[in-house]
Every structure is written in C-alpha cells, then in structure tokens.
Coordinates of C-alpha atoms and ligand atoms in Angstrom, one line a residue:
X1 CA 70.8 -15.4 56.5
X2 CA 68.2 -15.6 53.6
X3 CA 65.7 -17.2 56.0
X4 CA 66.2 -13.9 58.7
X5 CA 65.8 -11.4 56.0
X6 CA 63.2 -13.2 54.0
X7 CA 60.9 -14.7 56.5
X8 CA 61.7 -13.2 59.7
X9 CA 62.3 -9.6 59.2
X10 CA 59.0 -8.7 57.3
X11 CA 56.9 -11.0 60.2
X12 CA 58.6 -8.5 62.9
X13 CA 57.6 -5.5 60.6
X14 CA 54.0 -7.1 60.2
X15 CA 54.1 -7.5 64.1
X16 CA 55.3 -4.0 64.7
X17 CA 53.1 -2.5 62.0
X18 CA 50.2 -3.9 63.6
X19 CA 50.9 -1.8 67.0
X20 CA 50.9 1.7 65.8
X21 CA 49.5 4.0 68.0
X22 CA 46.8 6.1 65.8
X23 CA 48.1 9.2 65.8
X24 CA 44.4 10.9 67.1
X25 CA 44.6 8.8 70.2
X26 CA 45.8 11.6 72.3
X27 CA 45.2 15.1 72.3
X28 CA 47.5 17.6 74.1
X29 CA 46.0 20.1 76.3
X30 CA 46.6 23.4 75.0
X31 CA 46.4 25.1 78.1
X32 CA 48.1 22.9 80.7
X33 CA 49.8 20.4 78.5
X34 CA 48.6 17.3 80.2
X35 CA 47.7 14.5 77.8
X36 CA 44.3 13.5 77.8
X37 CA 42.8 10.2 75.7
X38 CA 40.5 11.4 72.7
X39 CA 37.6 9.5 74.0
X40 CA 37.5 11.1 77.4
X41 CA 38.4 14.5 76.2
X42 CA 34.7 13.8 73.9
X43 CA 33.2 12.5 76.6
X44 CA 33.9 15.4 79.0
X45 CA 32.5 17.6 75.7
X46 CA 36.0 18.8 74.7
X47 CA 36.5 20.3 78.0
X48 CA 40.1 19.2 79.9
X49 CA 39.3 17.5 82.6
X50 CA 43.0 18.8 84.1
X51 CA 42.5 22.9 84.0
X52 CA 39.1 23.2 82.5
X53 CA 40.3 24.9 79.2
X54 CA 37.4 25.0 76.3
X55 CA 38.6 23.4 73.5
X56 CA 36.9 24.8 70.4
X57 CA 34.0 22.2 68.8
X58 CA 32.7 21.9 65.8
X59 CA 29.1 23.2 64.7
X60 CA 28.1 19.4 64.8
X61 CA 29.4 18.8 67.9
X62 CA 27.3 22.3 69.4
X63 CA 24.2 21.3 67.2
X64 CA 24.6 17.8 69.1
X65 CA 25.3 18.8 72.2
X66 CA 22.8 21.5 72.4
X67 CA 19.5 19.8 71.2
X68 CA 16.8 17.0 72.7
X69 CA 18.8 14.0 72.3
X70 CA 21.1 15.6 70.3
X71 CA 18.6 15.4 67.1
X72 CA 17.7 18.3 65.2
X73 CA 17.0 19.2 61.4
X74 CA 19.3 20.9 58.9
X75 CA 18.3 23.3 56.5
X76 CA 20.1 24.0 53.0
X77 CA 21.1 27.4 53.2
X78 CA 20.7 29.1 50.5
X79 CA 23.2 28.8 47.6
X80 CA 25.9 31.9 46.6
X81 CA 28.3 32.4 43.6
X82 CA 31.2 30.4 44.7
X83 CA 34.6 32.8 44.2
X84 CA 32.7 35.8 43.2
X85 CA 36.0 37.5 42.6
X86 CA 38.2 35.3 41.5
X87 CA 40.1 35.8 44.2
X88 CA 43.7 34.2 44.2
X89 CA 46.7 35.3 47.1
X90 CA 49.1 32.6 47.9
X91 CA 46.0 30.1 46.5
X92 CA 43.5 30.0 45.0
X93 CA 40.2 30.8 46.6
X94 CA 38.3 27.8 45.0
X95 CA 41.0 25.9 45.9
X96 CA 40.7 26.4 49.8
X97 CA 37.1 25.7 49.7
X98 CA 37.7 22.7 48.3
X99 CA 40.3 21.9 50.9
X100 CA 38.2 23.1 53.7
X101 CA 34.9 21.3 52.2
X102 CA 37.4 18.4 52.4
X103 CA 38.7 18.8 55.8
X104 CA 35.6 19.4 57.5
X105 CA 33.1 17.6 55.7
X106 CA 30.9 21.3 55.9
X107 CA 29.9 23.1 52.7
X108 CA 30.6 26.0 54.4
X109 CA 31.5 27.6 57.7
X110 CA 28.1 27.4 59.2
X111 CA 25.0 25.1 60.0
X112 CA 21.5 25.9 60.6
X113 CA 19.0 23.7 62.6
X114 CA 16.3 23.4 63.7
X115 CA 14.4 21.2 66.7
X116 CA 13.4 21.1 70.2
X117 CA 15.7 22.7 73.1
X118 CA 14.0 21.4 76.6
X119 CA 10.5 20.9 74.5
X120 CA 10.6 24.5 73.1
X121 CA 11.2 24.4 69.3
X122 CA 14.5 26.2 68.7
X123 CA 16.7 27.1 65.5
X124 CA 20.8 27.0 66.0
X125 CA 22.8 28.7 64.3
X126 CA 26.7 26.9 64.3
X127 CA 29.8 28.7 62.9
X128 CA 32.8 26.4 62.5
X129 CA 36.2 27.6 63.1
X130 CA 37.8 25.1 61.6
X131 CA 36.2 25.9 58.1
X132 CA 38.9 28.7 57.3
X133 CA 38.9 30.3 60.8
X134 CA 35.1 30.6 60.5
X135 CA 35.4 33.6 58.2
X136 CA 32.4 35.6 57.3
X137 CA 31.5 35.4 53.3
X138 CA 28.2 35.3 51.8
X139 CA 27.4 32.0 52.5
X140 CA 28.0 32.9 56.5
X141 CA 25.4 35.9 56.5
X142 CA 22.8 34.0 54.1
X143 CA 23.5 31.3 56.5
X144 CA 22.5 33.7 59.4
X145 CA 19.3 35.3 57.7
X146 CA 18.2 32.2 56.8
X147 CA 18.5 31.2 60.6
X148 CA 16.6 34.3 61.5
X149 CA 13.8 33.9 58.6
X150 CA 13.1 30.2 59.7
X151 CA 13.3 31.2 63.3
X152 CA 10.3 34.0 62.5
X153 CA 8.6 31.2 60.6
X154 CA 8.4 28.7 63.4
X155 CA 8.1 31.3 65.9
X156 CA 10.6 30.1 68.0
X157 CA 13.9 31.6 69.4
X158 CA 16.8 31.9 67.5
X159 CA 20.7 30.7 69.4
X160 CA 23.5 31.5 67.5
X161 CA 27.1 29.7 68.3
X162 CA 29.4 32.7 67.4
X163 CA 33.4 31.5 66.4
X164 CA 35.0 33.4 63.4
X165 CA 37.8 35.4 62.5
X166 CA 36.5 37.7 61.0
X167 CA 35.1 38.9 57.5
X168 CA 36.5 37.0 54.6
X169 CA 39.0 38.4 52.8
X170 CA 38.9 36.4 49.5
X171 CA 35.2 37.8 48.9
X172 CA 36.3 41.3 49.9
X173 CA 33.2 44.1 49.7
X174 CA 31.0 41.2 49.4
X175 CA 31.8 39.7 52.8
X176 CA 31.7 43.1 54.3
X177 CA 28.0 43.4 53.1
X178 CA 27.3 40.8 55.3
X179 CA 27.7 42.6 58.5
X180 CA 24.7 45.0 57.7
X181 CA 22.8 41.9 56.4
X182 CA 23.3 40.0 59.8
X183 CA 22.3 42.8 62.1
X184 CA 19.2 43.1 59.8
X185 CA 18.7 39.3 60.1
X186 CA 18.7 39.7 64.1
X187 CA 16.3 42.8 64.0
X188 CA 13.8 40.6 62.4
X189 CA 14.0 38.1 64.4
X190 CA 13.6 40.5 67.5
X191 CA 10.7 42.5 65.5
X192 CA 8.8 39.6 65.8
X193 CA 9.3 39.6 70.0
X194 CA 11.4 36.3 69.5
X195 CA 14.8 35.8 72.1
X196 CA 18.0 35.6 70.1
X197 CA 20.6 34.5 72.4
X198 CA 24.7 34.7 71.1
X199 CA 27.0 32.4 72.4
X200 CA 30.2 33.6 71.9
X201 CA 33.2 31.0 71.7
X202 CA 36.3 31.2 71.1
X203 CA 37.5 32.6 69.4
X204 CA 35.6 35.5 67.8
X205 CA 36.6 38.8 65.9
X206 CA 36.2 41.2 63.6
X207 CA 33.3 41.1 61.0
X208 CA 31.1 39.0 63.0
X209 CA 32.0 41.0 66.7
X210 CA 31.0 44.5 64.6
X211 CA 27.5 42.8 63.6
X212 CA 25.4 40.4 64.5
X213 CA 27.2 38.5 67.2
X214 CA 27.1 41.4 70.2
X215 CA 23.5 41.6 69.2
X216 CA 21.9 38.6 71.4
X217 CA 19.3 39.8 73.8
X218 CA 21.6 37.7 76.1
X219 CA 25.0 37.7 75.2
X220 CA 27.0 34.2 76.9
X221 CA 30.4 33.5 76.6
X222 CA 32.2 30.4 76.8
X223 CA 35.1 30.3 80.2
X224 CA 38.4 31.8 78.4
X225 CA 37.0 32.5 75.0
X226 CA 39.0 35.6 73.5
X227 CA 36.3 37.7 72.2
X228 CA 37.2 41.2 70.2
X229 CA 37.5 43.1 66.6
X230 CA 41.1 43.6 66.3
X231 CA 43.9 41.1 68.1
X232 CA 45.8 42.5 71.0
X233 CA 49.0 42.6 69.2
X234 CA 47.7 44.9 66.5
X235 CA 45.8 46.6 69.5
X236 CA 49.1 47.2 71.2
X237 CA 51.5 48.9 68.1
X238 CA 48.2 51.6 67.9
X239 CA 47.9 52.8 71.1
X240 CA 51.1 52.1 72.1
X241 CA 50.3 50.6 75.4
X242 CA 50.4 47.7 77.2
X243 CA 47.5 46.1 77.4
X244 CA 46.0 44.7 80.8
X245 CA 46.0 41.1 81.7
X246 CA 43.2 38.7 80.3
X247 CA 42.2 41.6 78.0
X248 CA 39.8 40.4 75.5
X249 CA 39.4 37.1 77.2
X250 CA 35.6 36.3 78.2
X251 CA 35.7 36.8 81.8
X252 CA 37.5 40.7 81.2
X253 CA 34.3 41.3 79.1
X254 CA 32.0 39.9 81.8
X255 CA 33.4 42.6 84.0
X256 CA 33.0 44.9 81.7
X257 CA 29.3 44.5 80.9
X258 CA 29.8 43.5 77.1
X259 CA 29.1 39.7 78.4
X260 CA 25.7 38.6 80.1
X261 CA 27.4 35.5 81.7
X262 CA 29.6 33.3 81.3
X263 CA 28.5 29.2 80.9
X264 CA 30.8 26.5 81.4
X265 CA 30.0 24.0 78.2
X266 CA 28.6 20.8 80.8
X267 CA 25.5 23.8 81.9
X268 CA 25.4 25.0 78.5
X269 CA 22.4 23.3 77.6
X270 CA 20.7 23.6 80.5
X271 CA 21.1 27.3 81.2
X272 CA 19.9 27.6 77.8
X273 CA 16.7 25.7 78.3
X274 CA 16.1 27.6 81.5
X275 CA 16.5 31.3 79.4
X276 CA 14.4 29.9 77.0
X277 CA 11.9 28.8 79.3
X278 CA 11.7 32.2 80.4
X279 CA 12.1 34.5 77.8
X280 CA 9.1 32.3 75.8
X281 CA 5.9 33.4 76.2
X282 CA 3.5 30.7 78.0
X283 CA 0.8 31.4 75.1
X284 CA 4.1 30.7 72.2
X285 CA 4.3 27.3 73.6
X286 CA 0.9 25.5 73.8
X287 CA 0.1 25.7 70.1
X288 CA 0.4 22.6 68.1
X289 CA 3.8 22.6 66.1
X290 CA 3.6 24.8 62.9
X291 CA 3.6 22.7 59.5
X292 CA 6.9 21.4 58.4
X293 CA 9.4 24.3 57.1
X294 CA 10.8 23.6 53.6
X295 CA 13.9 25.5 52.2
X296 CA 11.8 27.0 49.6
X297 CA 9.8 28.7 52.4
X298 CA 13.2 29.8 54.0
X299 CA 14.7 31.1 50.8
X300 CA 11.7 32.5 49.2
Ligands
ZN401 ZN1 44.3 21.4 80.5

C-alpha cells in the first residue's frame, strides 16, 4: 500500500497537474454562447466569428489595431490629486485604483497616442472600460484635453475611442467638471479646422454621452454598441413606458441621425484612414513632420 500512496499517487497528480486546461483558453460568446478559442477570438480582433458580436477591447488593443503597424507614441497625461475627496462607499477609493491599476496594467481609464493613421499623423484617444467601467474623473478629461492640445500642436486630427459609464462618482463635482472641460477640449481642436472623429463603443453613457463624445464631426459607432445617458431600465420606471426594441443600441441611433455610421471593427481602420484622407487638407499633409512633442509642451 505504502508504495501506491507514496510513489504512485503523487506521479498521477504530477501527471494530471500537468494537463490543466488554462482557464483563459476559451472565451464564451456573450451573444450566442458558442465557444470560441482565445487566440482566434484575437485574431478575428475580438469579434465572434459565430454572430458577429463586438466584444469590448481594451485601449491598447484599439491604439494597436488602429495605427501604421500598430506603433504609435504615448503621452503622460498630465498628473491629478489622487482621491481628492477621500471618497470611501463600500471601499475605499484609493483602494480601487489600486485594484484597477493592478488589473489592467493602466494608470488610469484612458490612453493618448500619437502616430501615423494611413501616413497622416494622428492622435488617439482610448478609454478603457475595464478600468472601473471607464468612468469619467479628472484624470479622463485631462486625458482628453491633453489629446486635443497635442492634436492642435501637431496639426493633425484628433480620434477618440469612446467606452465609459459615465462620470465618476468617487470624485463627485470634480468629475462633473469634466464634461464642460471635454467639450472645450473638442472646440479647440475644431477652432483650429482639425477633424475630430468619436468612435463610440460599447458601451457608453452618461457623463461622457452629455459632453464630448456626441461631439465628433463624424460620429461612428461600433455594430451593437449600447450608446445613451441613462440605462433603459431607469429610462422605463420614468416614463413609464415600454421602451422599443434595440433602443439605445447603435444601429437605433443610426436610424435616428445621432450616429454617422456604423463600422464593423475588421473596416475600422480603413474607413478611418479613408475620412482622414478626406477631411485633411492636401496643403496639412506635405509639410515635413513638426518637431518631436514633449509632455511639457502638452501640459504647459
Ligand atoms: Zn457569438
């Protein structure tokens, strides 16, 4: 017995232990519930191959997928007092950035780069959902001017990747400051005769749907994104009504004239090269490329 329980049972656990499946291999598909293999689901640019549903990606994944050979240039956006109120509910507030700065590997929930788009020099804008539902703080809308600042600067047009919830709550008035200080951001940008295009994703509400994001000189939407200020539940308990099917859902507001069109994620990059290419002035892109932009520059 001594030799089964000694020798043998720990080689069959070694053996076993050995075949676990990592538990990322598969990813259910939301949408149609077919399992699709992680690698494919990346290669097919988090898109199921199944039903077509958009999966939401991250703002590296849009920065990479959207520029030249997927390389582009961050900027460090400028820095803001961390927990300005020192906010607690069921957590503390310092204590979910951290978690989130863990989770996602982002300091916060955006990134702004900058680099060529079709040979036009661009700046992206990328919010991340996944860095507490996107929310809107003061990092978010210094984020955003700082996008539209360095945009102005290099003279080139400004693409913003819209996904948020809405205005964050832990940095209460201070986050709702942000919505004036975006739609200046994008009135800047536009005073200086430069496209800004929104791409809206899903999903985005509230803070960021009253400001900057329905500002885009082209407003795109992603197939199936839900796009609004308040959810349709809360929606349905005010007006008492039922609301009509697909409400809120991309292709609704497409119908409706708040969307421009709407851009499956494999012609993403090249319908936005092709708007680029036409909303930039022939004379904006002979010029030799402007001097490098530092941070200073862009924060100054
Ligand atoms: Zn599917």
């Amino acid at each position: 017995m001594s030799w089964l329980t000694e020798f043998v049972r720990p080689k069959i656990r070694t053996l076993l232990g050995r075949k676990d499946v990592p538990e990322n291999l598969w990813h259910q598909c939301p949408s149609c519930q077919q399992m699709i293999f992680q690698r494919d689901l990346e290669a097919n640019l988090k898109v199921c191959m199944h039903c077509g549903h958009h999966m939401r990606a991250s703002a590296r994944e849009r920065l990479a997928w959207t520029f030249d050979d997927g390389a582009y240039t961050l900027i460090d956006t400028p820095r803001v007092p961390q927990d300005p109120l020192r906010f607690r509910d069921g957590k503390r507030y310092s204590d979910r950035l951290k978690e989130a700065r863990e989770k996602t590997k982002l300091d916060e929930a955006i990134l702004v780069a900058h680099g060529q788009l079709g040979g036009h020099k661009v700046v992206i804008a990328a919010m991340d959902y996944a860095f507490m539902g996107g929310s809107m703080g003061a990092a978010v809308g210094e984020g955003i001017v700082a996008a539209a600042r360095l945009a102005v600067l290099q003279k080139a047009p400004l693409i913003i990747y819209v996904t948020s919830g809405g205005a964050r709550m832990q940095e209460g008035a201070i986050s709702l400051m942000q919505m004036p200080r975006t739609v200046i951001a994008t009135q800047i940008v536009k005073e200086a005769g430069l496209p800004l295009l929104a791409v809206l994703t899903d999903n985005t509400f509230g803070g960021v749907t009253a400001s900057f994001a329905m500002l885009g000189d082209i407003q795109i939407g992603e197939p199936g994104a839900i796009i609004g200020f308040t959810g349709p539940r809360v929606i349905e308990q005010t007006v008492r009504e039922k609301l009509p099917e697909g409400f809120q859902r991309s292709e609704y507001l497409f119908e409706h004239g708040i969307l421009d069109m709407i851009v499956v994620r494999a012609e993403m990059r090249a319908t936005l090269i092709r708007l680029v290419d036409m909303l930039v002035p022939p004379s904006a892109v002979e010029p030799p490329a402007p001097p490098a932009i530092t941070t200073d520059l862009v924060t100054a």
